[in-house]
Amino acid sequence: MSIKLSASVLSADLANLATQCRTVLDAGADMLHIDVMDGHFVPNISYGVPVLQCLHRALPDAYYDVHLMIDDPAAFAAAFAKAGADLLTVHLEAPGVRDDVRAVVRAIRAQGCRAGLSIRPATPVEELLPYLEDIDLALIMSVEPGFGGQAFLPESVRRLAAVRAELDRRGLDRVALEVDGGVNRTTAPLCAQAGATWLVAGSSLFNAPDMPAVIADIHAL
Ligand code: DX5
Ligand code: ZN
């Protein structure tokens, strides 16, 4: 299965965001991963709708993989869709999601976006499995969400493999399996072997002396 590389711009030089995004796409990244943080669901604040809107105007052809680490993503689905999001991923643990996950997925799709569902490292994989038929992407966090540049949690490999086994068993090959956090040249092969199809990478790309070489290595997996 071919691997897609989603570049997390959290580690980019945000004063030059459009240029940095152009660079990473030219270097071979398949899409842009936009980490939205509200200071509630995670202990950090990043950027939101206005930044996506400007970026989308500057780079209208890029695919925007938007990771919503916020308490109430359904309330913002329309605004992110209008700003240019292609895929909106929400967290199963978020207060505005956990009580009616399918309603949030429907709200995202009603805006014309694809819908992803993510779990934090401490959430058992079994909690995600009932929703696999309902979503376009399952995201396994391989670090505690909130910050770029953290070390990959090794247990994530087993978690990815468990979701992959279930997707295969149910014939859900249209559902992407994404991993996010600490993905680099060393950990990417482990994720690919475990069945991940979309790899998010931030610091390992933007801090690399040779970004195209890192991306080529990941695509070769
Ligand atoms: C963490 C974010 C990640 C992060 C990845 O909360 O969801 O997307 O930016 O950064 P690296 O690749 O540096 O771990
Ligand atoms: Zn992310």
PDB file of C-alpha atoms and ligand atoms in Angstrom:
ATOM      1  CA  MET A   1       0.000   0.000   0.000  1.00  0.00           C
ATOM      2  CA  SER A   2       1.423   3.391  -0.913  1.00  0.00           C
ATOM      3  CA  ILE A   3       2.318   5.778   1.879  1.00  0.00           C
ATOM      4  CA  LYS A   4       1.106   9.361   1.929  1.00  0.00           C
ATOM      5  CA  LEU A   5       3.133  11.967   3.766  1.00  0.00           C
ATOM      6  CA  SER A   6       1.213  14.748   5.486  1.00  0.00           C
ATOM      7  CA  ALA A   7       3.489  17.628   6.510  1.00  0.00           C
ATOM      8  CA  SER A   8       2.658  19.130   9.909  1.00  0.00           C
ATOM      9  CA  VAL A   9       3.314  22.853   9.612  1.00  0.00           C
ATOM     10  CA  LEU A  10       3.419  23.270  13.393  1.00  0.00           C
ATOM     11  CA  SER A  11       7.200  22.994  13.118  1.00  0.00           C
ATOM     12  CA  ALA A  12       7.465  25.399  10.180  1.00  0.00           C
ATOM     13  CA  ASP A  13       8.649  28.988  10.449  1.00  0.00           C
ATOM     14  CA  LEU A  14       5.173  30.439  10.919  1.00  0.00           C
ATOM     15  CA  ALA A  15       6.282  33.943   9.946  1.00  0.00           C
ATOM     16  CA  ASN A  16       6.813  32.501   6.466  1.00  0.00           C
ATOM     17  CA  LEU A  17       4.060  29.930   6.413  1.00  0.00           C
ATOM     18  CA  ALA A  18       3.053  29.964   2.738  1.00  0.00           C
ATOM     19  CA  THR A  19       6.683  29.806   1.583  1.00  0.00           C
ATOM     20  CA  GLN A  20       7.410  26.950   3.974  1.00  0.00           C
ATOM     21  CA  CYS A  21       4.339  25.056   2.749  1.00  0.00           C
ATOM     22  CA  ARG A  22       5.373  25.540  -0.857  1.00  0.00           C
ATOM     23  CA  THR A  23       8.838  24.231   0.015  1.00  0.00           C
ATOM     24  CA  VAL A  24       7.560  21.080   1.710  1.00  0.00           C
ATOM     25  CA  LEU A  25       5.099  20.349  -1.129  1.00  0.00           C
ATOM     26  CA  ASP A  26       7.824  20.892  -3.727  1.00  0.00           C
ATOM     27  CA  ALA A  27      10.008  18.529  -1.682  1.00  0.00           C
ATOM     28  CA  GLY A  28       7.384  15.818  -2.213  1.00  0.00           C
ATOM     29  CA  ALA A  29       4.894  16.019   0.671  1.00  0.00           C
ATOM     30  CA  ASP A  30       1.429  14.866  -0.411  1.00  0.00           C
ATOM     31  CA  MET A  31      -0.570  17.256   1.750  1.00  0.00           C
ATOM     32  CA  LEU A  32      -0.487  19.775   4.576  1.00  0.00           C
ATOM     33  CA  HIS A  33      -1.395  18.778   8.142  1.00  0.00           C
ATOM     34  CA  ILE A  34      -2.892  21.702  10.052  1.00  0.00           C
ATOM     35  CA  ASP A  35      -2.866  21.265  13.853  1.00  0.00           C
ATOM     36  CA  VAL A  36      -5.612  23.314  15.456  1.00  0.00           C
ATOM     37  CA  MET A  37      -5.363  23.652  19.263  1.00  0.00           C
ATOM     38  CA  ASP A  38      -7.753  25.518  21.549  1.00  0.00           C
ATOM     39  CA  GLY A  39      -5.911  25.578  24.880  1.00  0.00           C
ATOM     40  CA  HIS A  40      -8.658  23.391  26.402  1.00  0.00           C
ATOM     41  CA  PHE A  41      -8.525  19.995  24.764  1.00  0.00           C
ATOM     42  CA  VAL A  42      -4.737  20.315  24.715  1.00  0.00           C
ATOM     43  CA  PRO A  43      -2.512  22.606  26.786  1.00  0.00           C
ATOM     44  CA  ASN A  44      -1.443  24.737  23.822  1.00  0.00           C
ATOM     45  CA  ILE A  45      -2.910  27.222  21.354  1.00  0.00           C
ATOM     46  CA  SER A  46      -1.877  27.179  17.699  1.00  0.00           C
ATOM     47  CA  TYR A  47      -3.911  28.652  14.833  1.00  0.00           C
ATOM     48  CA  GLY A  48      -7.379  28.337  13.368  1.00  0.00           C
ATOM     49  CA  VAL A  49      -9.784  29.347  10.621  1.00  0.00           C
ATOM     50  CA  PRO A  50      -8.212  32.679   9.497  1.00  0.00           C
ATOM     51  CA  VAL A  51      -4.786  31.109   9.034  1.00  0.00           C
ATOM     52  CA  LEU A  52      -6.206  28.210   7.016  1.00  0.00           C
ATOM     53  CA  GLN A  53      -8.214  30.648   4.922  1.00  0.00           C
ATOM     54  CA  CYS A  54      -5.120  32.697   4.020  1.00  0.00           C
ATOM     55  CA  LEU A  55      -3.033  29.598   3.381  1.00  0.00           C
ATOM     56  CA  HIS A  56      -5.721  28.136   1.131  1.00  0.00           C
ATOM     57  CA  ARG A  57      -5.825  31.387  -0.841  1.00  0.00           C
ATOM     58  CA  ALA A  58      -2.042  31.273  -1.267  1.00  0.00           C
ATOM     59  CA  LEU A  59      -1.960  27.542  -2.082  1.00  0.00           C
ATOM     60  CA  PRO A  60      -5.405  26.601  -3.397  1.00  0.00           C
ATOM     61  CA  ASP A  61      -4.354  23.275  -4.883  1.00  0.00           C
ATOM     62  CA  ALA A  62      -2.888  21.746  -1.714  1.00  0.00           C
ATOM     63  CA  TYR A  63      -4.820  19.086   0.205  1.00  0.00           C
ATOM     64  CA  TYR A  64      -5.617  20.302   3.727  1.00  0.00           C
ATOM     65  CA  ASP A  65      -5.591  17.560   6.377  1.00  0.00           C
ATOM     66  CA  VAL A  66      -6.932  19.468   9.388  1.00  0.00           C
ATOM     67  CA  HIS A  67      -6.426  17.961  12.864  1.00  0.00           C
ATOM     68  CA  LEU A  68      -8.852  19.534  15.326  1.00  0.00           C
ATOM     69  CA  MET A  69      -7.547  19.246  18.896  1.00  0.00           C
ATOM     70  CA  ILE A  70     -10.450  21.249  20.234  1.00  0.00           C
ATOM     71  CA  ASP A  71     -13.345  20.648  22.623  1.00  0.00           C
ATOM     72  CA  ASP A  72     -16.226  21.326  20.228  1.00  0.00           C
ATOM     73  CA  PRO A  73     -15.200  20.656  16.629  1.00  0.00           C
ATOM     74  CA  ALA A  74     -18.758  20.420  15.247  1.00  0.00           C
ATOM     75  CA  ALA A  75     -19.262  24.104  16.063  1.00  0.00           C
ATOM     76  CA  PHE A  76     -16.368  24.968  13.750  1.00  0.00           C
ATOM     77  CA  ALA A  77     -16.891  22.434  10.950  1.00  0.00           C
ATOM     78  CA  ALA A  78     -18.636  24.884   8.603  1.00  0.00           C
ATOM     79  CA  ALA A  79     -15.998  27.570   9.102  1.00  0.00           C
ATOM     80  CA  PHE A  80     -13.084  25.184   8.501  1.00  0.00           C
ATOM     81  CA  ALA A  81     -14.813  23.737   5.435  1.00  0.00           C
ATOM     82  CA  LYS A  82     -15.344  27.212   4.004  1.00  0.00           C
ATOM     83  CA  ALA A  83     -11.725  28.095   4.754  1.00  0.00           C
ATOM     84  CA  GLY A  84     -10.541  25.197   2.567  1.00  0.00           C
ATOM     85  CA  ALA A  85     -10.284  22.065   4.730  1.00  0.00           C
ATOM     86  CA  ASP A  86     -10.520  18.812   2.755  1.00  0.00           C
ATOM     87  CA  LEU A  87     -10.491  16.503   5.765  1.00  0.00           C
ATOM     88  CA  LEU A  88     -11.452  17.307   9.345  1.00  0.00           C
ATOM     89  CA  THR A  89     -10.208  14.943  12.040  1.00  0.00           C
ATOM     90  CA  VAL A  90     -11.747  15.185  15.501  1.00  0.00           C
ATOM     91  CA  HIS A  91     -10.885  13.499  18.786  1.00  0.00           C
ATOM     92  CA  LEU A  92     -13.048  10.772  20.242  1.00  0.00           C
ATOM     93  CA  GLU A  93     -12.246  12.096  23.740  1.00  0.00           C
ATOM     94  CA  ALA A  94     -13.363  15.691  23.054  1.00  0.00           C
ATOM     95  CA  PRO A  95     -16.392  16.765  25.130  1.00  0.00           C
ATOM     96  CA  GLY A  96     -18.276  17.810  21.974  1.00  0.00           C
ATOM     97  CA  VAL A  97     -17.599  14.474  20.268  1.00  0.00           C
ATOM     98  CA  ARG A  98     -17.701  11.597  22.764  1.00  0.00           C
ATOM     99  CA  ASP A  99     -21.451  11.679  23.451  1.00  0.00           C
ATOM    100  CA  ASP A 100     -22.485  11.439  19.799  1.00  0.00           C
ATOM    101  CA  VAL A 101     -19.551  10.628  17.562  1.00  0.00           C
ATOM    102  CA  ARG A 102     -21.683   9.784  14.530  1.00  0.00           C
ATOM    103  CA  ALA A 103     -23.524  13.110  14.688  1.00  0.00           C
ATOM    104  CA  VAL A 104     -20.186  14.954  14.570  1.00  0.00           C
ATOM    105  CA  VAL A 105     -19.057  12.837  11.603  1.00  0.00           C
ATOM    106  CA  ARG A 106     -22.346  13.660   9.851  1.00  0.00           C
ATOM    107  CA  ALA A 107     -21.907  17.376  10.605  1.00  0.00           C
ATOM    108  CA  ILE A 108     -18.448  17.288   8.982  1.00  0.00           C
ATOM    109  CA  ARG A 109     -19.649  15.415   5.907  1.00  0.00           C
ATOM    110  CA  ALA A 110     -22.597  17.808   5.560  1.00  0.00           C
ATOM    111  CA  GLN A 111     -20.007  20.534   4.979  1.00  0.00           C
ATOM    112  CA  GLY A 112     -18.454  18.562   2.128  1.00  0.00           C
ATOM    113  CA  CYS A 113     -15.348  17.446   4.038  1.00  0.00           C
ATOM    114  CA  ARG A 114     -14.052  13.964   4.678  1.00  0.00           C
ATOM    115  CA  ALA A 115     -14.173  12.935   8.340  1.00  0.00           C
ATOM    116  CA  GLY A 116     -11.404  11.503  10.507  1.00  0.00           C
ATOM    117  CA  LEU A 117     -11.487  10.230  14.080  1.00  0.00           C
ATOM    118  CA  SER A 118      -8.477  10.240  16.385  1.00  0.00           C
ATOM    119  CA  ILE A 119      -7.530   8.782  19.741  1.00  0.00           C
ATOM    120  CA  ARG A 120      -4.906   9.935  22.226  1.00  0.00           C
ATOM    121  CA  PRO A 121      -2.229   7.465  23.380  1.00  0.00           C
ATOM    122  CA  ALA A 122      -4.101   6.592  26.594  1.00  0.00           C
ATOM    123  CA  THR A 123      -7.417   5.749  24.910  1.00  0.00           C
ATOM    124  CA  PRO A 124      -7.877   2.021  24.245  1.00  0.00           C
ATOM    125  CA  VAL A 125      -8.001   1.212  20.521  1.00  0.00           C
ATOM    126  CA  GLU A 126     -11.206  -0.763  21.160  1.00  0.00           C
ATOM    127  CA  GLU A 127     -13.041   2.545  21.667  1.00  0.00           C
ATOM    128  CA  LEU A 128     -12.293   3.567  18.079  1.00  0.00           C
ATOM    129  CA  LEU A 129     -13.299   0.289  16.434  1.00  0.00           C
ATOM    130  CA  PRO A 130     -17.108   0.763  16.506  1.00  0.00           C
ATOM    131  CA  TYR A 131     -16.758   3.800  14.233  1.00  0.00           C
ATOM    132  CA  LEU A 132     -14.511   2.447  11.476  1.00  0.00           C
ATOM    133  CA  GLU A 133     -17.438   2.022   9.054  1.00  0.00           C
ATOM    134  CA  ASP A 134     -18.504   5.632   9.645  1.00  0.00           C
ATOM    135  CA  ILE A 135     -15.257   7.475   8.935  1.00  0.00           C
ATOM    136  CA  ASP A 136     -12.759   8.174   6.149  1.00  0.00           C
ATOM    137  CA  LEU A 137      -9.656   8.111   8.328  1.00  0.00           C
ATOM    138  CA  ALA A 138      -8.564   6.732  11.703  1.00  0.00           C
ATOM    139  CA  LEU A 139      -5.750   8.660  13.384  1.00  0.00           C
ATOM    140  CA  ILE A 140      -3.601   7.027  16.032  1.00  0.00           C
ATOM    141  CA  MET A 141      -1.689   9.637  18.034  1.00  0.00           C
ATOM    142  CA  SER A 142       1.838   8.435  18.679  1.00  0.00           C
ATOM    143  CA  VAL A 143       2.570  11.296  21.099  1.00  0.00           C
ATOM    144  CA  GLU A 144       0.384  13.118  23.602  1.00  0.00           C
ATOM    145  CA  PRO A 145      -1.276  15.785  21.421  1.00  0.00           C
ATOM    146  CA  GLY A 146      -0.330  19.417  21.984  1.00  0.00           C
ATOM    147  CA  PHE A 147       3.246  19.867  20.859  1.00  0.00           C
ATOM    148  CA  GLY A 148       5.525  19.009  17.965  1.00  0.00           C
ATOM    149  CA  GLY A 149       8.994  17.533  18.424  1.00  0.00           C
ATOM    150  CA  GLN A 150       8.134  14.798  20.953  1.00  0.00           C
ATOM    151  CA  ALA A 151       9.453  11.237  20.920  1.00  0.00           C
ATOM    152  CA  PHE A 152       7.394   8.507  19.222  1.00  0.00           C
ATOM    153  CA  LEU A 153       5.627   6.248  21.744  1.00  0.00           C
ATOM    154  CA  PRO A 154       6.666   2.662  20.809  1.00  0.00           C
ATOM    155  CA  GLU A 155       3.326   1.210  21.938  1.00  0.00           C
ATOM    156  CA  SER A 156       1.760   3.023  18.952  1.00  0.00           C
ATOM    157  CA  VAL A 157       3.032   0.300  16.622  1.00  0.00           C
ATOM    158  CA  ARG A 158       0.853  -2.333  18.305  1.00  0.00           C
ATOM    159  CA  ARG A 159      -2.104   0.088  18.285  1.00  0.00           C
ATOM    160  CA  LEU A 160      -1.726   0.740  14.558  1.00  0.00           C
ATOM    161  CA  ALA A 161      -1.495  -2.978  13.868  1.00  0.00           C
ATOM    162  CA  ALA A 162      -4.699  -3.589  15.844  1.00  0.00           C
ATOM    163  CA  VAL A 163      -6.631  -1.019  13.791  1.00  0.00           C
ATOM    164  CA  ARG A 164      -5.102  -2.324  10.541  1.00  0.00           C
ATOM    165  CA  ALA A 165      -6.201  -5.883  11.406  1.00  0.00           C
ATOM    166  CA  GLU A 166      -9.752  -4.693  12.008  1.00  0.00           C
ATOM    167  CA  LEU A 167      -9.865  -2.587   8.809  1.00  0.00           C
ATOM    168  CA  ASP A 168      -8.630  -5.581   6.811  1.00  0.00           C
ATOM    169  CA  ARG A 169     -11.023  -7.996   8.511  1.00  0.00           C
ATOM    170  CA  ARG A 170     -13.967  -5.731   7.625  1.00  0.00           C
ATOM    171  CA  GLY A 171     -12.725  -4.969   4.093  1.00  0.00           C
ATOM    172  CA  LEU A 172     -12.460  -1.246   4.792  1.00  0.00           C
ATOM    173  CA  ASP A 173      -9.569  -0.422   2.487  1.00  0.00           C
ATOM    174  CA  ARG A 174     -11.116   2.971   1.660  1.00  0.00           C
ATOM    175  CA  VAL A 175     -10.417   4.089   5.267  1.00  0.00           C
ATOM    176  CA  ALA A 176      -6.988   5.691   5.687  1.00  0.00           C
ATOM    177  CA  LEU A 177      -4.926   4.811   8.766  1.00  0.00           C
ATOM    178  CA  GLU A 178      -2.926   7.831   9.895  1.00  0.00           C
ATOM    179  CA  VAL A 179      -0.226   8.155  12.556  1.00  0.00           C
ATOM    180  CA  ASP A 180       0.879  11.461  14.055  1.00  0.00           C
ATOM    181  CA  GLY A 181       3.748  12.322  16.386  1.00  0.00           C
ATOM    182  CA  GLY A 182       7.452  11.572  16.395  1.00  0.00           C
ATOM    183  CA  VAL A 183       7.448  10.162  12.865  1.00  0.00           C
ATOM    184  CA  ASN A 184      10.922  10.250  11.346  1.00  0.00           C
ATOM    185  CA  ARG A 185      13.233   8.100   9.236  1.00  0.00           C
ATOM    186  CA  THR A 186      13.570   5.575  12.085  1.00  0.00           C
ATOM    187  CA  THR A 187       9.945   5.317  13.211  1.00  0.00           C
ATOM    188  CA  ALA A 188       8.267   5.661   9.789  1.00  0.00           C
ATOM    189  CA  PRO A 189       9.188   2.097   8.701  1.00  0.00           C
ATOM    190  CA  LEU A 190       7.667   0.703  11.913  1.00  0.00           C
ATOM    191  CA  CYS A 191       4.422   2.584  11.207  1.00  0.00           C
ATOM    192  CA  ALA A 192       4.316   1.439   7.587  1.00  0.00           C
ATOM    193  CA  GLN A 193       4.940  -2.184   8.622  1.00  0.00           C
ATOM    194  CA  ALA A 194       2.096  -1.916  11.115  1.00  0.00           C
ATOM    195  CA  GLY A 195      -0.239  -0.856   8.306  1.00  0.00           C
ATOM    196  CA  ALA A 196      -0.360   2.940   8.527  1.00  0.00           C
ATOM    197  CA  THR A 197      -1.082   4.556   5.145  1.00  0.00           C
ATOM    198  CA  TRP A 198      -0.814   8.253   6.027  1.00  0.00           C
ATOM    199  CA  LEU A 199       2.207   9.430   8.004  1.00  0.00           C
ATOM    200  CA  VAL A 200       2.276  12.884   9.599  1.00  0.00           C
ATOM    201  CA  ALA A 201       5.698  14.431  10.066  1.00  0.00           C
ATOM    202  CA  GLY A 202       6.565  17.867  11.393  1.00  0.00           C
ATOM    203  CA  SER A 203       9.917  18.425  13.058  1.00  0.00           C
ATOM    204  CA  SER A 204      11.629  15.592  11.181  1.00  0.00           C
ATOM    205  CA  LEU A 205      10.856  17.437   7.926  1.00  0.00           C
ATOM    206  CA  PHE A 206      11.217  21.084   8.835  1.00  0.00           C
ATOM    207  CA  ASN A 207      14.425  20.511  10.843  1.00  0.00           C
ATOM    208  CA  ALA A 208      15.959  18.230   8.216  1.00  0.00           C
ATOM    209  CA  PRO A 209      18.988  19.457   6.287  1.00  0.00           C
ATOM    210  CA  ASP A 210      17.675  17.550   3.262  1.00  0.00           C
ATOM    211  CA  MET A 211      13.878  17.564   3.296  1.00  0.00           C
ATOM    212  CA  PRO A 212      13.379  15.929  -0.155  1.00  0.00           C
ATOM    213  CA  ALA A 213      15.611  13.002   0.897  1.00  0.00           C
ATOM    214  CA  VAL A 214      13.579  12.358   4.063  1.00  0.00           C
ATOM    215  CA  ILE A 215      10.340  12.434   2.070  1.00  0.00           C
ATOM    216  CA  ALA A 216      11.759  10.158  -0.628  1.00  0.00           C
ATOM    217  CA  ASP A 217      12.833   7.633   2.035  1.00  0.00           C
ATOM    218  CA  ILE A 218       9.330   7.620   3.521  1.00  0.00           C
ATOM    219  CA  HIS A 219       7.688   7.260   0.105  1.00  0.00           C
ATOM    220  CA  ALA A 220       9.970   4.321  -0.645  1.00  0.00           C
ATOM    221  CA  LEU A 221       8.608   2.323   2.326  1.00  0.00           C
TER     222      LEU A 221
HETATM  223  C1  DX5 B   1       0.844  17.118  17.974  1.00  0.00           C
HETATM  224  C2  DX5 B   1       0.430  17.332  16.550  1.00  0.00           C
HETATM  225  C3  DX5 B   1       1.368  16.765  15.561  1.00  0.00           C
HETATM  226  C4  DX5 B   1       2.749  17.338  15.603  1.00  0.00           C
HETATM  227  C5  DX5 B   1       3.691  16.438  14.909  1.00  0.00           C
HETATM  228  O1  DX5 B   1      -0.170  17.543  18.796  1.00  0.00           O
HETATM  229  O2  DX5 B   1      -0.838  16.759  16.320  1.00  0.00           O
HETATM  230  O3  DX5 B   1       0.816  16.868  14.245  1.00  0.00           O
HETATM  231  O4  DX5 B   1       2.826  18.612  15.029  1.00  0.00           O
HETATM  232  O5  DX5 B   1       4.965  16.942  15.063  1.00  0.00           O
HETATM  233  P1  DX5 B   1       6.235  16.001  15.112  1.00  0.00           P
HETATM  234  O6  DX5 B   1       6.290  15.316  13.778  1.00  0.00           O
HETATM  235  O7  DX5 B   1       7.350  16.949  15.326  1.00  0.00           O
HETATM  236  O8  DX5 B   1       6.052  15.046  16.238  1.00  0.00           O
HETATM  237 ZN    ZN B   2      -1.548  16.585  14.235  1.00  0.00          ZN
END
